[in-house]
């Protein structure tokens, strides 16, 4: 075991349901192992500005079921500079902090890698992003909750779509990844799913709409925001080809980031929080704790931040087969 006595935890980048469960796990695991634990408010900005507070078991009571992050989050321009990182290092050394656990995505881990390189401080990461686009884990914290939020919203939209015989184009989050769109599309019975990883074949979509059952009372098309044209343009093209359709657009937006984390996200965050703290004590650094095949594994930040750009084509095939 290492000589680590004091650790800090922060959340950075976009918030994700389950981050609070992760904070709770880090704090209580640290205390369990006799460590002093600090929380950093507003991510790396908090490190730069000295917003570092002591945390105890009570400070993370009754938060496992809450969305968002009690430590707040931010994207820090100051931390991107050498001067900003020096301030951050000075602030943590004042409190004798020996190691950090950072919860976030690729930007968070990129910053952590630079910090380790310059100041040789042990840092481990936990994957907190709704996009599920990090290598080294089957699922990221927040992804399961986000797709369930989308499914719930689409189910409600289908109720009104069926009442009016409408076609809805629903835009979901996923600037660089279509995994939210793809899984929610399958689980809501969408006619088509448009994602940034695959080139859009409008001819195929129009043919599918033209040859599908004419007595359908509703049609749903899911579009990831990272798709080259977005929901509004997709809706316009469909309306041009099928003027008899009553086409509507619904952009779900930031509703996908909020809400109570699912059981899966709470358990995932708890497992990875324990693993991150114990990994620091074992001498690990520069790695992300993830879950692969049901087992906790560690992946170097340099590999974790490489976006998953390969989509399981069997999932896209399932959408086509089941949209009859």
Short mmCIF file of C-alpha atoms in Angstrom, two decimals:
data_model
loop_
_atom_site.label_atom_id
_atom_site.label_comp_id
_atom_site.label_asym_id
_atom_site.label_seq_id
_atom_site.Cartn_x
_atom_site.Cartn_y
_atom_site.Cartn_z
CA UNK A 1 0.00 0.00 0.00
CA UNK A 2 1.21 3.55 -0.74
CA UNK A 3 1.79 6.40 1.65
CA UNK A 4 -1.25 8.32 0.42
CA UNK A 5 -3.03 9.98 3.34
CA UNK A 6 -5.13 12.74 1.75
CA UNK A 7 -7.14 12.56 -1.47
CA UNK A 8 -9.53 14.84 -3.34
CA UNK A 9 -12.38 14.16 -5.73
CA UNK A 10 -13.80 16.41 -8.45
CA UNK A 11 -16.36 16.26 -11.25
CA UNK A 12 -15.54 17.93 -14.55
CA UNK A 13 -17.08 18.54 -17.96
CA UNK A 14 -20.72 17.77 -18.63
CA UNK A 15 -22.73 16.50 -15.67
CA UNK A 16 -24.11 12.97 -15.73
CA UNK A 17 -26.60 11.15 -13.49
CA UNK A 18 -24.67 8.99 -11.06
CA UNK A 19 -21.85 11.44 -10.43
CA UNK A 20 -23.14 11.96 -6.89
CA UNK A 21 -23.09 8.22 -6.30
CA UNK A 22 -19.48 8.27 -7.47
CA UNK A 23 -18.56 11.14 -5.14
CA UNK A 24 -20.19 9.30 -2.25
CA UNK A 25 -18.27 6.12 -3.02
CA UNK A 26 -14.92 7.94 -3.20
CA UNK A 27 -15.49 9.83 0.06
CA UNK A 28 -16.68 6.84 2.07
CA UNK A 29 -14.07 4.47 0.66
CA UNK A 30 -11.38 6.98 1.54
CA UNK A 31 -12.68 7.27 5.08
CA UNK A 32 -12.95 3.49 5.34
CA UNK A 33 -9.23 3.27 4.58
CA UNK A 34 -8.32 5.99 7.07
CA UNK A 35 -7.77 8.79 4.55
CA UNK A 36 -8.70 12.46 4.78
CA UNK A 37 -10.93 13.29 1.82
CA UNK A 38 -11.52 16.66 0.15
CA UNK A 39 -14.02 17.75 -2.46
CA UNK A 40 -13.14 20.21 -5.22
CA UNK A 41 -15.97 22.47 -6.32
CA UNK A 42 -16.43 23.34 -10.02
CA UNK A 43 -13.93 20.85 -11.42
CA UNK A 44 -10.48 22.00 -12.47
CA UNK A 45 -11.56 25.61 -12.02
CA UNK A 46 -11.95 24.81 -8.34
CA UNK A 47 -8.40 23.45 -8.21
CA UNK A 48 -7.08 26.65 -9.78
CA UNK A 49 -9.14 28.92 -7.49
CA UNK A 50 -8.69 26.93 -4.30
CA UNK A 51 -12.32 25.84 -3.90
CA UNK A 52 -11.37 22.75 -1.94
CA UNK A 53 -13.43 21.62 1.05
CA UNK A 54 -13.04 18.79 3.58
CA UNK A 55 -15.63 16.03 3.28
CA UNK A 56 -16.84 13.43 5.75
CA UNK A 57 -19.34 10.59 5.67
CA UNK A 58 -22.22 12.90 6.56
CA UNK A 59 -21.38 15.33 3.73
CA UNK A 60 -22.35 12.67 1.18
CA UNK A 61 -25.44 11.38 2.99
CA UNK A 62 -28.69 11.28 0.99
CA UNK A 63 -27.09 12.10 -2.37
CA UNK A 64 -26.90 8.70 -4.08
CA UNK A 65 -30.38 9.22 -5.58
CA UNK A 66 -29.75 12.78 -6.79
CA UNK A 67 -28.91 13.76 -10.34
CA UNK A 68 -26.27 16.32 -11.22
CA UNK A 69 -23.26 16.76 -8.93
CA UNK A 70 -23.13 18.34 -5.48
CA UNK A 71 -19.57 19.46 -6.20
CA UNK A 72 -20.71 21.33 -9.32
CA UNK A 73 -18.83 21.08 -12.60
CA UNK A 74 -17.24 23.42 -15.10
CA UNK A 75 -14.97 23.56 -18.11
CA UNK A 76 -11.81 25.45 -17.16
CA UNK A 77 -9.85 27.65 -19.56
CA UNK A 78 -7.37 28.52 -16.80
CA UNK A 79 -6.44 24.89 -16.24
CA UNK A 80 -5.47 24.64 -19.89
CA UNK A 81 -2.56 27.01 -19.20
CA UNK A 82 0.73 26.16 -17.47
CA UNK A 83 0.14 29.02 -15.01
CA UNK A 84 -3.32 27.71 -14.13
CA UNK A 85 -2.06 24.19 -13.53
CA UNK A 86 0.72 25.58 -11.32
CA UNK A 87 -1.89 27.36 -9.19
CA UNK A 88 -3.88 24.15 -8.97
CA UNK A 89 -0.83 22.21 -7.84
CA UNK A 90 0.08 24.84 -5.24
CA UNK A 91 -3.45 24.70 -3.83
CA UNK A 92 -3.49 20.96 -3.37
CA UNK A 93 0.00 20.90 -1.87
CA UNK A 94 -1.11 23.45 0.74
CA UNK A 95 -3.56 20.80 1.96
CA UNK A 96 -1.06 17.95 1.56
CA UNK A 97 -3.31 16.22 -0.94
CA UNK A 98 -1.50 13.13 -2.22
CA UNK A 99 -3.85 11.94 -4.95
CA UNK A 100 -6.91 12.85 -7.01
CA UNK A 101 -9.97 11.04 -8.33
CA UNK A 102 -11.51 12.81 -11.31
CA UNK A 103 -14.97 11.97 -12.67
CA UNK A 104 -15.68 13.02 -16.25
CA UNK A 105 -14.98 12.31 -19.90
CA UNK A 106 -12.20 12.74 -22.43
CA UNK A 107 -11.51 16.40 -21.63
CA UNK A 108 -11.27 15.56 -17.93
CA UNK A 109 -8.78 12.76 -18.55
CA UNK A 110 -6.76 14.84 -21.02
CA UNK A 111 -6.33 17.51 -18.35
CA UNK A 112 -5.43 14.89 -15.76
CA UNK A 113 -2.76 13.42 -18.04
CA UNK A 114 -1.14 16.83 -18.48
CA UNK A 115 -1.24 17.44 -14.73
CA UNK A 116 0.48 14.10 -14.03
CA UNK A 117 3.11 14.83 -16.67
CA UNK A 118 4.01 18.20 -15.16
CA UNK A 119 3.69 17.55 -11.43
CA UNK A 120 3.87 13.78 -10.99
CA UNK A 121 0.75 13.55 -8.82
CA UNK A 122 -1.24 10.28 -8.71
CA UNK A 123 -4.61 10.64 -10.46
CA UNK A 124 -7.21 8.02 -11.33
CA UNK A 125 -10.40 8.60 -13.29
CA UNK A 126 -14.01 7.44 -13.37
CA UNK A 127 -15.99 7.62 -16.65
CA UNK A 128 -18.81 10.12 -16.14
CA UNK A 129 -20.55 10.97 -19.42
CA UNK A 130 -23.98 10.18 -20.85
CA UNK A 131 -22.51 9.48 -24.31
CA UNK A 132 -20.86 6.14 -23.40
CA UNK A 133 -18.05 6.93 -25.85
CA UNK A 134 -14.94 6.13 -23.79
CA UNK A 135 -12.77 3.10 -24.45
CA UNK A 136 -12.04 0.86 -21.47
CA UNK A 137 -15.56 0.45 -20.09
CA UNK A 138 -18.72 -1.20 -21.36
CA UNK A 139 -20.84 1.58 -19.86
CA UNK A 140 -20.12 5.07 -18.57
CA UNK A 141 -21.75 6.61 -15.52
CA UNK A 142 -24.94 8.37 -16.65
CA UNK A 143 -25.49 6.51 -19.91
CA UNK A 144 -28.13 4.10 -18.64
CA UNK A 145 -30.13 6.89 -17.02
CA UNK A 146 -29.92 9.04 -20.15
CA UNK A 147 -31.24 6.35 -22.50
CA UNK A 148 -34.06 5.54 -20.08
CA UNK A 149 -34.95 9.24 -19.99
CA UNK A 150 -35.06 9.27 -23.78
CA UNK A 151 -37.20 6.13 -23.89
CA UNK A 152 -39.66 7.60 -21.40
CA UNK A 153 -39.90 10.83 -23.41
CA UNK A 154 -40.33 9.04 -26.75
CA UNK A 155 -43.03 6.79 -25.30
CA UNK A 156 -44.96 9.89 -24.27
CA UNK A 157 -44.43 11.52 -27.66
CA UNK A 158 -45.72 8.39 -29.39
CA UNK A 159 -48.99 8.72 -27.46
CA UNK A 160 -49.69 12.08 -29.05
CA UNK A 161 -48.24 10.96 -32.40
CA UNK A 162 -50.74 8.10 -32.55
CA UNK A 163 -53.62 10.39 -31.58
CA UNK A 164 -52.91 12.65 -34.57
CA UNK A 165 -51.36 10.19 -37.06
CA UNK A 166 -48.09 12.12 -36.98
CA UNK A 167 -44.46 11.41 -37.82
CA UNK A 168 -42.07 12.71 -35.17
CA UNK A 169 -38.39 13.40 -35.72
CA UNK A 170 -36.82 13.32 -32.27
CA UNK A 171 -33.33 14.73 -31.75
CA UNK A 172 -31.28 13.30 -28.87
CA UNK A 173 -27.85 14.12 -27.48
CA UNK A 174 -24.72 12.61 -29.01
CA UNK A 175 -22.44 15.16 -30.64
CA UNK A 176 -19.76 12.58 -31.45
CA UNK A 177 -21.55 9.37 -30.56
CA UNK A 178 -24.80 7.80 -31.70
CA UNK A 179 -25.11 5.26 -28.91
CA UNK A 180 -27.94 7.09 -27.13
CA UNK A 181 -29.85 7.33 -30.39
CA UNK A 182 -29.21 3.75 -31.40
CA UNK A 183 -30.23 2.00 -28.19
CA UNK A 184 -33.21 4.27 -27.54
CA UNK A 185 -34.27 3.84 -31.17
CA UNK A 186 -34.39 0.07 -30.83
CA UNK A 187 -36.25 0.20 -27.51
CA UNK A 188 -38.90 2.65 -28.76
CA UNK A 189 -39.54 0.95 -32.10
CA UNK A 190 -38.19 3.77 -34.26
CA UNK A 191 -38.53 3.56 -38.05
CA UNK A 192 -35.00 4.87 -38.52
CA UNK A 193 -32.02 6.02 -36.44
CA UNK A 194 -29.54 8.60 -37.76
CA UNK A 195 -26.13 8.70 -36.08
CA UNK A 196 -22.83 10.57 -36.75
CA UNK A 197 -20.81 7.36 -37.17
CA UNK A 198 -22.70 6.37 -40.33
CA UNK A 199 -23.41 8.36 -43.48
CA UNK A 200 -27.10 9.08 -43.83
CA UNK A 201 -28.75 7.22 -46.71
CA UNK A 202 -31.81 9.37 -47.31
CA UNK A 203 -32.91 7.26 -50.27
CA UNK A 204 -33.10 4.20 -48.03
CA UNK A 205 -35.02 6.12 -45.35
CA UNK A 206 -37.53 7.49 -47.86
CA UNK A 207 -37.97 4.03 -49.40
CA UNK A 208 -38.55 2.53 -45.97
CA UNK A 209 -41.19 5.14 -45.15
CA UNK A 210 -42.82 4.62 -48.55
CA UNK A 211 -42.97 0.83 -48.34
CA UNK A 212 -43.77 0.42 -44.65
CA UNK A 213 -47.28 -0.44 -43.51
CA UNK A 214 -49.67 2.27 -44.63
CA UNK A 215 -51.93 1.81 -41.61
CA UNK A 216 -49.31 2.88 -39.10
CA UNK A 217 -50.82 5.51 -36.81
CA UNK A 218 -47.43 6.94 -35.80
CA UNK A 219 -43.85 6.97 -36.97
CA UNK A 220 -40.73 7.83 -34.98
CA UNK A 221 -37.30 8.75 -36.34
CA UNK A 222 -34.44 9.25 -33.87
CA UNK A 223 -31.62 11.62 -34.82
CA UNK A 224 -28.39 12.14 -32.84
CA UNK A 225 -27.49 15.83 -32.52
CA UNK A 226 -24.08 15.03 -34.02
CA UNK A 227 -25.68 13.88 -37.25
CA UNK A 228 -24.49 16.07 -40.10
CA UNK A 229 -27.83 17.85 -40.48
CA UNK A 230 -29.85 17.50 -37.27
CA UNK A 231 -33.51 16.94 -36.57
CA UNK A 232 -34.94 20.05 -38.21
CA UNK A 233 -33.29 19.43 -41.58
CA UNK A 234 -34.24 15.75 -41.51
CA UNK A 235 -37.87 16.73 -40.87
CA UNK A 236 -37.83 19.19 -43.78
CA UNK A 237 -36.55 16.53 -46.19
CA UNK A 238 -39.18 14.04 -45.09
CA UNK A 239 -41.93 16.64 -45.46
CA UNK A 240 -40.74 17.46 -48.98
CA UNK A 241 -40.90 13.80 -50.00
CA UNK A 242 -44.12 13.03 -48.15
CA UNK A 243 -46.25 16.19 -48.08
CA UNK A 244 -49.23 14.19 -46.81
CA UNK A 245 -47.41 13.40 -43.54
CA UNK A 246 -47.98 15.57 -40.51
CA UNK A 247 -44.28 15.91 -39.54
CA UNK A 248 -43.24 17.33 -36.18
CA UNK A 249 -39.87 17.80 -34.47
CA UNK A 250 -39.01 17.35 -30.81
CA UNK A 251 -35.52 18.21 -29.51
CA UNK A 252 -35.08 16.59 -26.11
CA UNK A 253 -32.00 18.60 -25.14
CA UNK A 254 -30.68 18.77 -21.60
CA UNK A 255 -33.53 16.79 -20.08
CA UNK A 256 -31.27 13.81 -20.89
CA UNK A 257 -28.63 14.97 -18.41
CA UNK A 258 -30.97 15.30 -15.45
CA UNK A 259 -33.08 13.08 -13.25
CA UNK A 260 -32.49 10.44 -10.64
CA UNK A 261 -29.78 7.98 -11.68
CA UNK A 262 -30.92 4.46 -12.48
CA UNK A 263 -30.01 1.49 -10.30
CA UNK A 264 -27.42 0.47 -12.88
CA UNK A 265 -25.71 3.87 -12.77
CA UNK A 266 -25.73 3.97 -8.97
CA UNK A 267 -24.13 0.53 -8.73
CA UNK A 268 -21.63 1.29 -11.51
CA UNK A 269 -20.56 4.57 -9.87
CA UNK A 270 -20.26 2.88 -6.49
CA UNK A 271 -18.11 0.06 -7.82
CA UNK A 272 -15.82 2.38 -9.74
CA UNK A 273 -15.53 4.83 -6.81
CA UNK A 274 -14.30 2.07 -4.52
CA UNK A 275 -11.93 0.81 -7.23
CA UNK A 276 -10.49 4.29 -7.89
CA UNK A 277 -9.61 4.93 -4.24
CA UNK A 278 -8.16 1.48 -3.71
CA UNK A 279 -6.29 1.83 -7.00
CA UNK A 280 -4.59 4.98 -5.71
CA UNK A 281 -3.61 3.15 -2.55
CA UNK A 282 -2.13 0.37 -4.69
CA UNK A 283 0.06 2.90 -6.48
CA UNK A 284 -1.89 3.25 -9.73
CA UNK A 285 -1.93 6.53 -11.64
CA UNK A 286 -2.96 7.88 -15.03
CA UNK A 287 -5.70 5.31 -15.50
CA UNK A 288 -9.49 5.14 -15.70
CA UNK A 289 -11.45 2.58 -13.72
CA UNK A 290 -14.04 0.94 -15.94
CA UNK A 291 -16.28 -2.09 -16.13
CA UNK A 292 -15.55 -4.65 -18.85
CA UNK A 293 -17.48 -7.89 -18.97
CA UNK A 294 -18.77 -7.27 -15.46
CA UNK A 295 -15.29 -6.87 -13.97
CA UNK A 296 -13.48 -3.70 -12.91
CA UNK A 297 -10.46 -2.99 -15.08
CA UNK A 298 -8.06 -0.07 -15.45
CA UNK A 299 -7.29 1.59 -18.78
CA UNK A 300 -4.59 4.26 -19.36
CA UNK A 301 -6.04 7.72 -19.97
CA UNK A 302 -4.34 7.81 -23.38
CA UNK A 303 -6.45 4.85 -24.51
CA UNK A 304 -9.66 5.74 -22.67
CA UNK A 305 -10.01 9.14 -24.36
CA UNK A 306 -10.04 7.62 -27.84
CA UNK A 307 -13.66 7.87 -28.87
CA UNK A 308 -15.42 4.67 -29.79
CA UNK A 309 -16.21 5.28 -33.45
CA UNK A 310 -17.19 1.75 -34.41
CA UNK A 311 -20.86 0.99 -34.11
CA UNK A 312 -22.20 -2.53 -33.69
CA UNK A 313 -23.76 -2.90 -37.13
CA UNK A 314 -26.01 -5.65 -35.82
CA UNK A 315 -27.85 -2.97 -33.82
CA UNK A 316 -28.50 -0.87 -36.93
CA UNK A 317 -29.67 -4.03 -38.70
CA UNK A 318 -32.10 -4.71 -35.86
CA UNK A 319 -33.64 -1.25 -36.34
CA UNK A 320 -34.25 -2.04 -40.03
CA UNK A 321 -35.67 -5.51 -39.40
CA UNK A 322 -38.07 -4.45 -36.66
CA UNK A 323 -39.40 -1.31 -38.35
CA UNK A 324 -41.76 -3.21 -40.66
#
